[in-house]
Amino acid sequence: MKLSQHIAISVVSVAVFFLLWQTAATRQWVDPLLLPSLTDIGLTARELLEDGYRQVPLWQHIAVSLARALSAFALAIAIGIPLGLLMGLSDTLAAVLNPFVQFLRPLPKIALIPLAVVWLGIGESSKFFLIFIATFLSVVVGASAVVERIGRSRIRVAQTLGATRRQIFMRVVLPDALPDLFTTVRLSIGIGWTSLIAAEMVAASSGLGWMVVNASAYLRTDIVMLGILLLGGIGYLLDLLILGLQRVAVPWAGKE
């Protein structure tokens, strides 16, 4: 399927979904308290853009959440990819670290909130930690698995031709691993982004995740739905950004 056809089908499917949503809400097939119409959500968005939510402008809620998440993502990727590659190349290091990584990775990050507060307080550090640890563990596991999928025949050919270990890593291992590393980063950032609400439950007063949780306590479903749409839309844009970087940085992905 051509890219243009794929985009067209996606646009139509989203348009149909929103049309059904608007129809169900306006005809009250569903209680408006449970499913506000897109028109109401749009009016709420305009209200928050003008007056803010809890004296905080909407753009600031978005900026705060992005700053928290992107800083945690950057550090998690910078540390997690080299560590994961080393674990994939060294059985000893993998044996030492894997029990901790595999224990912490499936642990619900909301369970770490009490420890994060005790260790780091209720400031930005605890929020950063929760997003970082969710992203970091996924990056490490993915990067370690990437090494195991590298074509061993290519490495043996390079060794036969007299390549040094550094040349093998730079010319064979890294180019072969990069496409999968980008996929790992995409998945890890998705996981880290979902932990944002848990992170912003820690004594926050701004941020999209905090806004959603706070509005739900007052049954402001319109604000909750707006926050969900913004969280999903921003997460989707981040994924598209990484996908675009992958196409530029790794043009050989999927080609032999």
PDB file of C-alpha atoms in Angstrom:
ATOM      1  CA  MET A   1       0.000   0.000   0.000  1.00  0.00           C
ATOM      2  CA  LYS A   2       1.285   3.458  -0.903  1.00  0.00           C
ATOM      3  CA  LEU A   3       1.986   5.954   1.858  1.00  0.00           C
ATOM      4  CA  SER A   4      -0.639   8.374   0.510  1.00  0.00           C
ATOM      5  CA  GLN A   5      -3.299   5.634   0.577  1.00  0.00           C
ATOM      6  CA  HIS A   6      -2.310   4.665   4.112  1.00  0.00           C
ATOM      7  CA  ILE A   7      -2.617   8.289   5.284  1.00  0.00           C
ATOM      8  CA  ALA A   8      -5.965   8.728   3.512  1.00  0.00           C
ATOM      9  CA  ILE A   9      -7.438   5.610   5.132  1.00  0.00           C
ATOM     10  CA  SER A  10      -6.170   6.720   8.551  1.00  0.00           C
ATOM     11  CA  VAL A  11      -7.679  10.202   8.146  1.00  0.00           C
ATOM     12  CA  VAL A  12     -11.040   8.752   7.087  1.00  0.00           C
ATOM     13  CA  SER A  13     -11.112   6.270   9.986  1.00  0.00           C
ATOM     14  CA  VAL A  14     -10.378   9.032  12.515  1.00  0.00           C
ATOM     15  CA  ALA A  15     -13.005  11.310  10.930  1.00  0.00           C
ATOM     16  CA  VAL A  16     -15.633   8.545  11.114  1.00  0.00           C
ATOM     17  CA  PHE A  17     -14.749   7.884  14.763  1.00  0.00           C
ATOM     18  CA  PHE A  18     -15.133  11.552  15.713  1.00  0.00           C
ATOM     19  CA  LEU A  19     -18.369  11.808  13.720  1.00  0.00           C
ATOM     20  CA  LEU A  20     -19.842   8.852  15.612  1.00  0.00           C
ATOM     21  CA  TRP A  21     -18.634  10.385  18.887  1.00  0.00           C
ATOM     22  CA  GLN A  22     -20.274  13.740  18.114  1.00  0.00           C
ATOM     23  CA  THR A  23     -23.501  12.079  16.995  1.00  0.00           C
ATOM     24  CA  ALA A  24     -23.700   9.861  20.093  1.00  0.00           C
ATOM     25  CA  ALA A  25     -23.093  12.848  22.370  1.00  0.00           C
ATOM     26  CA  THR A  26     -25.449  15.333  20.717  1.00  0.00           C
ATOM     27  CA  ARG A  27     -28.292  12.819  20.457  1.00  0.00           C
ATOM     28  CA  GLN A  28     -27.563  11.741  24.029  1.00  0.00           C
ATOM     29  CA  TRP A  29     -27.179   8.062  23.231  1.00  0.00           C
ATOM     30  CA  VAL A  30     -24.744   8.296  26.133  1.00  0.00           C
ATOM     31  CA  ASP A  31     -25.090  10.499  29.210  1.00  0.00           C
ATOM     32  CA  PRO A  32     -23.231  13.800  28.479  1.00  0.00           C
ATOM     33  CA  LEU A  33     -21.553  13.462  31.881  1.00  0.00           C
ATOM     34  CA  LEU A  34     -19.926  10.261  30.651  1.00  0.00           C
ATOM     35  CA  LEU A  35     -19.275  11.345  27.067  1.00  0.00           C
ATOM     36  CA  PRO A  36     -19.224  15.094  26.396  1.00  0.00           C
ATOM     37  CA  SER A  37     -19.544  16.154  22.781  1.00  0.00           C
ATOM     38  CA  LEU A  38     -16.580  17.346  20.751  1.00  0.00           C
ATOM     39  CA  THR A  39     -18.272  20.757  20.613  1.00  0.00           C
ATOM     40  CA  ASP A  40     -18.304  20.949  24.411  1.00  0.00           C
ATOM     41  CA  ILE A  41     -14.688  19.832  24.567  1.00  0.00           C
ATOM     42  CA  GLY A  42     -13.774  22.485  22.019  1.00  0.00           C
ATOM     43  CA  LEU A  43     -15.510  25.163  24.109  1.00  0.00           C
ATOM     44  CA  THR A  44     -13.689  23.885  27.191  1.00  0.00           C
ATOM     45  CA  ALA A  45     -10.375  24.053  25.341  1.00  0.00           C
ATOM     46  CA  ARG A  46     -11.054  27.687  24.392  1.00  0.00           C
ATOM     47  CA  GLU A  47     -11.994  28.462  27.999  1.00  0.00           C
ATOM     48  CA  LEU A  48      -8.780  26.906  29.319  1.00  0.00           C
ATOM     49  CA  LEU A  49      -6.706  28.704  26.708  1.00  0.00           C
ATOM     50  CA  GLU A  50      -8.194  32.013  27.846  1.00  0.00           C
ATOM     51  CA  ASP A  51      -8.457  31.476  31.604  1.00  0.00           C
ATOM     52  CA  GLY A  52      -6.331  28.412  32.330  1.00  0.00           C
ATOM     53  CA  TYR A  53      -7.094  25.577  34.753  1.00  0.00           C
ATOM     54  CA  ARG A  54      -6.582  26.294  38.440  1.00  0.00           C
ATOM     55  CA  GLN A  55      -4.898  29.596  37.563  1.00  0.00           C
ATOM     56  CA  VAL A  56      -2.399  27.818  35.290  1.00  0.00           C
ATOM     57  CA  PRO A  57      -2.612  28.443  31.501  1.00  0.00           C
ATOM     58  CA  LEU A  58      -3.251  25.389  29.349  1.00  0.00           C
ATOM     59  CA  TRP A  59      -0.041  25.916  27.389  1.00  0.00           C
ATOM     60  CA  GLN A  60       1.864  25.828  30.678  1.00  0.00           C
ATOM     61  CA  HIS A  61       0.293  22.490  31.641  1.00  0.00           C
ATOM     62  CA  ILE A  62       1.457  21.127  28.281  1.00  0.00           C
ATOM     63  CA  ALA A  63       4.934  22.661  28.582  1.00  0.00           C
ATOM     64  CA  VAL A  64       5.440  21.355  32.127  1.00  0.00           C
ATOM     65  CA  SER A  65       4.486  17.794  31.166  1.00  0.00           C
ATOM     66  CA  LEU A  66       6.695  17.890  28.070  1.00  0.00           C
ATOM     67  CA  ALA A  67       9.655  19.249  30.046  1.00  0.00           C
ATOM     68  CA  ARG A  68       9.308  16.527  32.671  1.00  0.00           C
ATOM     69  CA  ALA A  69       8.944  13.755  30.123  1.00  0.00           C
ATOM     70  CA  LEU A  70      11.553  14.837  27.566  1.00  0.00           C
ATOM     71  CA  SER A  71      14.281  15.372  30.156  1.00  0.00           C
ATOM     72  CA  ALA A  72      13.624  11.906  31.613  1.00  0.00           C
ATOM     73  CA  PHE A  73      13.515  10.352  28.121  1.00  0.00           C
ATOM     74  CA  ALA A  74      16.839  11.926  27.129  1.00  0.00           C
ATOM     75  CA  LEU A  75      18.692  10.621  30.186  1.00  0.00           C
ATOM     76  CA  ALA A  76      17.047   7.185  30.013  1.00  0.00           C
ATOM     77  CA  ILE A  77      18.103   6.779  26.365  1.00  0.00           C
ATOM     78  CA  ALA A  78      21.610   8.157  26.933  1.00  0.00           C
ATOM     79  CA  ILE A  79      22.271   5.666  29.746  1.00  0.00           C
ATOM     80  CA  GLY A  80      19.995   2.789  28.768  1.00  0.00           C
ATOM     81  CA  ILE A  81      21.196   2.152  25.209  1.00  0.00           C
ATOM     82  CA  PRO A  82      24.936   1.802  26.025  1.00  0.00           C
ATOM     83  CA  LEU A  83      24.131  -0.288  29.105  1.00  0.00           C
ATOM     84  CA  GLY A  84      21.747  -2.522  27.179  1.00  0.00           C
ATOM     85  CA  LEU A  85      24.279  -3.052  24.383  1.00  0.00           C
ATOM     86  CA  LEU A  86      26.954  -3.923  26.930  1.00  0.00           C
ATOM     87  CA  MET A  87      24.609  -6.412  28.592  1.00  0.00           C
ATOM     88  CA  GLY A  88      23.946  -7.987  25.204  1.00  0.00           C
ATOM     89  CA  LEU A  89      27.674  -8.281  24.502  1.00  0.00           C
ATOM     90  CA  SER A  90      28.685  -9.447  27.994  1.00  0.00           C
ATOM     91  CA  ASP A  91      27.055 -12.503  29.528  1.00  0.00           C
ATOM     92  CA  THR A  92      28.632 -11.669  32.882  1.00  0.00           C
ATOM     93  CA  LEU A  93      27.186  -8.171  33.016  1.00  0.00           C
ATOM     94  CA  ALA A  94      23.818  -9.511  31.880  1.00  0.00           C
ATOM     95  CA  ALA A  95      23.871 -12.135  34.635  1.00  0.00           C
ATOM     96  CA  VAL A  96      24.598  -9.454  37.233  1.00  0.00           C
ATOM     97  CA  LEU A  97      21.981  -6.888  36.142  1.00  0.00           C
ATOM     98  CA  ASN A  98      19.175  -8.959  34.602  1.00  0.00           C
ATOM     99  CA  PRO A  99      17.575 -10.055  37.909  1.00  0.00           C
ATOM    100  CA  PHE A 100      17.128  -6.409  38.945  1.00  0.00           C
ATOM    101  CA  VAL A 101      15.988  -5.213  35.530  1.00  0.00           C
ATOM    102  CA  GLN A 102      13.479  -8.030  35.089  1.00  0.00           C
ATOM    103  CA  PHE A 103      12.159  -7.554  38.636  1.00  0.00           C
ATOM    104  CA  LEU A 104      11.606  -3.810  38.285  1.00  0.00           C
ATOM    105  CA  ARG A 105      10.410  -3.684  34.666  1.00  0.00           C
ATOM    106  CA  PRO A 106       6.930  -5.267  35.149  1.00  0.00           C
ATOM    107  CA  LEU A 107       6.425  -3.559  38.510  1.00  0.00           C
ATOM    108  CA  PRO A 108       3.584  -0.981  38.284  1.00  0.00           C
ATOM    109  CA  LYS A 109       5.342   2.362  38.553  1.00  0.00           C
ATOM    110  CA  ILE A 110       2.518   3.750  40.688  1.00  0.00           C
ATOM    111  CA  ALA A 111       3.758   1.355  43.395  1.00  0.00           C
ATOM    112  CA  LEU A 112       7.038   3.283  43.472  1.00  0.00           C
ATOM    113  CA  ILE A 113       5.363   6.588  44.345  1.00  0.00           C
ATOM    114  CA  PRO A 114       5.721   6.188  48.150  1.00  0.00           C
ATOM    115  CA  LEU A 115       9.415   5.319  47.806  1.00  0.00           C
ATOM    116  CA  ALA A 116       9.983   8.160  45.355  1.00  0.00           C
ATOM    117  CA  VAL A 117       8.459  10.602  47.842  1.00  0.00           C
ATOM    118  CA  VAL A 118      10.518   9.231  50.763  1.00  0.00           C
ATOM    119  CA  TRP A 119      13.766   9.192  48.807  1.00  0.00           C
ATOM    120  CA  LEU A 120      13.410  12.315  46.682  1.00  0.00           C
ATOM    121  CA  GLY A 121      10.696  14.411  48.279  1.00  0.00           C
ATOM    122  CA  ILE A 122       7.628  15.876  46.599  1.00  0.00           C
ATOM    123  CA  GLY A 123       9.465  18.128  44.151  1.00  0.00           C
ATOM    124  CA  GLU A 124      10.407  17.590  40.531  1.00  0.00           C
ATOM    125  CA  SER A 125      13.015  14.927  41.347  1.00  0.00           C
ATOM    126  CA  SER A 126      10.439  12.286  42.282  1.00  0.00           C
ATOM    127  CA  LYS A 127       8.386  12.990  39.147  1.00  0.00           C
ATOM    128  CA  PHE A 128      11.507  12.807  36.990  1.00  0.00           C
ATOM    129  CA  PHE A 129      12.497   9.519  38.630  1.00  0.00           C
ATOM    130  CA  LEU A 130       9.162   7.804  37.935  1.00  0.00           C
ATOM    131  CA  ILE A 131       9.198   8.711  34.236  1.00  0.00           C
ATOM    132  CA  PHE A 132      12.917   7.936  33.944  1.00  0.00           C
ATOM    133  CA  ILE A 133      12.741   4.477  35.518  1.00  0.00           C
ATOM    134  CA  ALA A 134       9.780   3.407  33.349  1.00  0.00           C
ATOM    135  CA  THR A 135      11.608   4.471  30.180  1.00  0.00           C
ATOM    136  CA  PHE A 136      15.080   3.352  31.234  1.00  0.00           C
ATOM    137  CA  LEU A 137      14.164  -0.260  32.015  1.00  0.00           C
ATOM    138  CA  SER A 138      12.413  -0.711  28.669  1.00  0.00           C
ATOM    139  CA  VAL A 139      15.365   0.796  26.804  1.00  0.00           C
ATOM    140  CA  VAL A 140      17.836  -1.514  28.559  1.00  0.00           C
ATOM    141  CA  VAL A 141      15.820  -4.658  27.821  1.00  0.00           C
ATOM    142  CA  GLY A 142      15.257  -3.664  24.194  1.00  0.00           C
ATOM    143  CA  ALA A 143      18.880  -2.685  23.546  1.00  0.00           C
ATOM    144  CA  SER A 144      20.119  -5.932  25.091  1.00  0.00           C
ATOM    145  CA  ALA A 145      17.769  -7.965  22.889  1.00  0.00           C
ATOM    146  CA  VAL A 146      18.929  -6.069  19.796  1.00  0.00           C
ATOM    147  CA  VAL A 147      22.454  -7.470  20.147  1.00  0.00           C
ATOM    148  CA  GLU A 148      21.111 -11.022  20.191  1.00  0.00           C
ATOM    149  CA  ARG A 149      19.356 -10.446  16.856  1.00  0.00           C
ATOM    150  CA  ILE A 150      22.435  -9.193  15.029  1.00  0.00           C
ATOM    151  CA  GLY A 151      23.459 -11.400  12.119  1.00  0.00           C
ATOM    152  CA  ARG A 152      26.438 -13.416  13.386  1.00  0.00           C
ATOM    153  CA  SER A 153      27.448 -14.322   9.849  1.00  0.00           C
ATOM    154  CA  ARG A 154      28.226 -10.680   9.115  1.00  0.00           C
ATOM    155  CA  ILE A 155      30.444 -10.468  12.177  1.00  0.00           C
ATOM    156  CA  ARG A 156      32.327 -13.610  11.143  1.00  0.00           C
ATOM    157  CA  VAL A 157      32.846 -12.219   7.634  1.00  0.00           C
ATOM    158  CA  ALA A 158      34.230  -8.994   9.082  1.00  0.00           C
ATOM    159  CA  GLN A 159      36.557 -10.963  11.356  1.00  0.00           C
ATOM    160  CA  THR A 160      37.731 -13.017   8.384  1.00  0.00           C
ATOM    161  CA  LEU A 161      38.551  -9.802   6.523  1.00  0.00           C
ATOM    162  CA  GLY A 162      40.730  -8.670   9.432  1.00  0.00           C
ATOM    163  CA  ALA A 163      38.466  -6.018  10.986  1.00  0.00           C
ATOM    164  CA  THR A 164      39.286  -4.928  14.521  1.00  0.00           C
ATOM    165  CA  ARG A 165      36.723  -5.132  17.329  1.00  0.00           C
ATOM    166  CA  ARG A 166      36.113  -1.389  17.085  1.00  0.00           C
ATOM    167  CA  GLN A 167      35.635  -1.603  13.317  1.00  0.00           C
ATOM    168  CA  ILE A 168      33.271  -4.549  13.723  1.00  0.00           C
ATOM    169  CA  PHE A 169      31.190  -2.598  16.242  1.00  0.00           C
ATOM    170  CA  MET A 170      31.114   0.639  14.218  1.00  0.00           C
ATOM    171  CA  ARG A 171      30.740  -0.877  10.727  1.00  0.00           C
ATOM    172  CA  VAL A 172      28.744  -4.062  11.397  1.00  0.00           C
ATOM    173  CA  VAL A 173      27.100  -4.192  14.840  1.00  0.00           C
ATOM    174  CA  LEU A 174      25.909  -0.581  15.122  1.00  0.00           C
ATOM    175  CA  PRO A 175      24.431  -0.232  11.587  1.00  0.00           C
ATOM    176  CA  ASP A 176      22.674  -3.574  12.014  1.00  0.00           C
ATOM    177  CA  ALA A 177      21.359  -2.618  15.466  1.00  0.00           C
ATOM    178  CA  LEU A 178      20.222   0.957  14.765  1.00  0.00           C
ATOM    179  CA  PRO A 179      16.821   0.143  13.186  1.00  0.00           C
ATOM    180  CA  ASP A 180      15.869  -2.043  16.135  1.00  0.00           C
ATOM    181  CA  LEU A 181      17.256   0.537  18.573  1.00  0.00           C
ATOM    182  CA  PHE A 182      14.931   3.149  17.110  1.00  0.00           C
ATOM    183  CA  THR A 183      12.023   0.743  17.551  1.00  0.00           C
ATOM    184  CA  THR A 184      13.105   0.183  21.149  1.00  0.00           C
ATOM    185  CA  VAL A 185      13.216   3.926  21.765  1.00  0.00           C
ATOM    186  CA  ARG A 186       9.727   4.369  20.249  1.00  0.00           C
ATOM    187  CA  LEU A 187       8.244   1.688  22.478  1.00  0.00           C
ATOM    188  CA  SER A 188      10.099   2.901  25.569  1.00  0.00           C
ATOM    189  CA  ILE A 189       9.011   6.505  25.132  1.00  0.00           C
ATOM    190  CA  GLY A 190       5.429   5.283  24.774  1.00  0.00           C
ATOM    191  CA  ILE A 191       5.753   3.435  28.075  1.00  0.00           C
ATOM    192  CA  GLY A 192       7.425   6.424  29.718  1.00  0.00           C
ATOM    193  CA  TRP A 193       4.722   8.788  28.466  1.00  0.00           C
ATOM    194  CA  THR A 194       1.996   6.602  30.017  1.00  0.00           C
ATOM    195  CA  SER A 195       3.753   6.915  33.384  1.00  0.00           C
ATOM    196  CA  LEU A 196       3.302  10.692  33.272  1.00  0.00           C
ATOM    197  CA  ILE A 197      -0.019  10.611  35.130  1.00  0.00           C
ATOM    198  CA  ALA A 198       1.506   8.475  37.890  1.00  0.00           C
ATOM    199  CA  ALA A 199       4.433  10.889  38.131  1.00  0.00           C
ATOM    200  CA  GLU A 200       2.167  13.935  38.310  1.00  0.00           C
ATOM    201  CA  MET A 201       0.172  12.408  41.145  1.00  0.00           C
ATOM    202  CA  VAL A 202       3.127  13.292  43.396  1.00  0.00           C
ATOM    203  CA  ALA A 203       2.078  16.656  44.886  1.00  0.00           C
ATOM    204  CA  ALA A 204       1.889  18.362  41.506  1.00  0.00           C
ATOM    205  CA  SER A 205       0.033  21.588  40.800  1.00  0.00           C
ATOM    206  CA  SER A 206       0.429  21.644  37.022  1.00  0.00           C
ATOM    207  CA  GLY A 207       0.832  19.296  34.076  1.00  0.00           C
ATOM    208  CA  LEU A 208      -1.600  17.446  31.837  1.00  0.00           C
ATOM    209  CA  GLY A 209      -1.602  14.331  34.000  1.00  0.00           C
ATOM    210  CA  TRP A 210      -2.352  16.368  37.117  1.00  0.00           C
ATOM    211  CA  MET A 211      -5.071  18.276  35.267  1.00  0.00           C
ATOM    212  CA  VAL A 212      -6.815  15.028  34.255  1.00  0.00           C
ATOM    213  CA  VAL A 213      -6.672  13.561  37.770  1.00  0.00           C
ATOM    214  CA  ASN A 214      -7.762  16.799  39.425  1.00  0.00           C
ATOM    215  CA  ALA A 215     -10.644  17.404  36.998  1.00  0.00           C
ATOM    216  CA  SER A 216     -11.933  13.854  37.484  1.00  0.00           C
ATOM    217  CA  ALA A 217     -12.403  14.557  41.196  1.00  0.00           C
ATOM    218  CA  TYR A 218     -14.872  17.322  40.264  1.00  0.00           C
ATOM    219  CA  LEU A 219     -16.601  15.258  37.539  1.00  0.00           C
ATOM    220  CA  ARG A 220     -15.336  17.641  34.837  1.00  0.00           C
ATOM    221  CA  THR A 221     -15.449  14.992  32.151  1.00  0.00           C
ATOM    222  CA  ASP A 222     -14.966  17.601  29.442  1.00  0.00           C
ATOM    223  CA  ILE A 223     -11.591  18.584  30.907  1.00  0.00           C
ATOM    224  CA  VAL A 224     -10.677  14.927  31.455  1.00  0.00           C
ATOM    225  CA  MET A 225     -11.443  14.095  27.816  1.00  0.00           C
ATOM    226  CA  LEU A 226      -9.535  17.172  26.629  1.00  0.00           C
ATOM    227  CA  GLY A 227      -6.527  16.107  28.689  1.00  0.00           C
ATOM    228  CA  ILE A 228      -6.730  12.572  27.316  1.00  0.00           C
ATOM    229  CA  LEU A 229      -6.906  13.870  23.741  1.00  0.00           C
ATOM    230  CA  LEU A 230      -3.903  16.123  24.358  1.00  0.00           C
ATOM    231  CA  LEU A 231      -1.901  13.333  26.008  1.00  0.00           C
ATOM    232  CA  GLY A 232      -2.671  10.927  23.176  1.00  0.00           C
ATOM    233  CA  GLY A 233      -2.030  13.528  20.480  1.00  0.00           C
ATOM    234  CA  ILE A 234       1.312  14.610  21.932  1.00  0.00           C
ATOM    235  CA  GLY A 235       2.358  10.981  22.387  1.00  0.00           C
ATOM    236  CA  TYR A 236       1.454  10.297  18.761  1.00  0.00           C
ATOM    237  CA  LEU A 237       3.441  13.322  17.577  1.00  0.00           C
ATOM    238  CA  LEU A 238       6.469  12.177  19.575  1.00  0.00           C
ATOM    239  CA  ASP A 239       6.220   8.767  17.929  1.00  0.00           C
ATOM    240  CA  LEU A 240       5.991  10.357  14.469  1.00  0.00           C
ATOM    241  CA  LEU A 241       9.034  12.498  15.280  1.00  0.00           C
ATOM    242  CA  ILE A 242      11.115   9.457  16.197  1.00  0.00           C
ATOM    243  CA  LEU A 243       9.865   7.610  13.121  1.00  0.00           C
ATOM    244  CA  GLY A 244      10.940  10.555  10.965  1.00  0.00           C
ATOM    245  CA  LEU A 245      14.370  10.619  12.607  1.00  0.00           C
ATOM    246  CA  GLN A 246      14.683   6.888  11.961  1.00  0.00           C
ATOM    247  CA  ARG A 247      13.977   7.334   8.245  1.00  0.00           C
ATOM    248  CA  VAL A 248      16.634  10.049   8.039  1.00  0.00           C
ATOM    249  CA  ALA A 249      19.283   8.408  10.238  1.00  0.00           C
ATOM    250  CA  VAL A 250      18.716   4.786   9.187  1.00  0.00           C
ATOM    251  CA  PRO A 251      17.653   4.840   5.510  1.00  0.00           C
ATOM    252  CA  TRP A 252      18.778   1.239   5.091  1.00  0.00           C
ATOM    253  CA  ALA A 253      16.210  -0.109   7.581  1.00  0.00           C
ATOM    254  CA  GLY A 254      14.216  -2.940   6.030  1.00  0.00           C
ATOM    255  CA  LYS A 255      16.541  -3.173   3.038  1.00  0.00           C
ATOM    256  CA  GLU A 256      19.075  -5.886   2.334  1.00  0.00           C
TER     257      GLU A 256
END
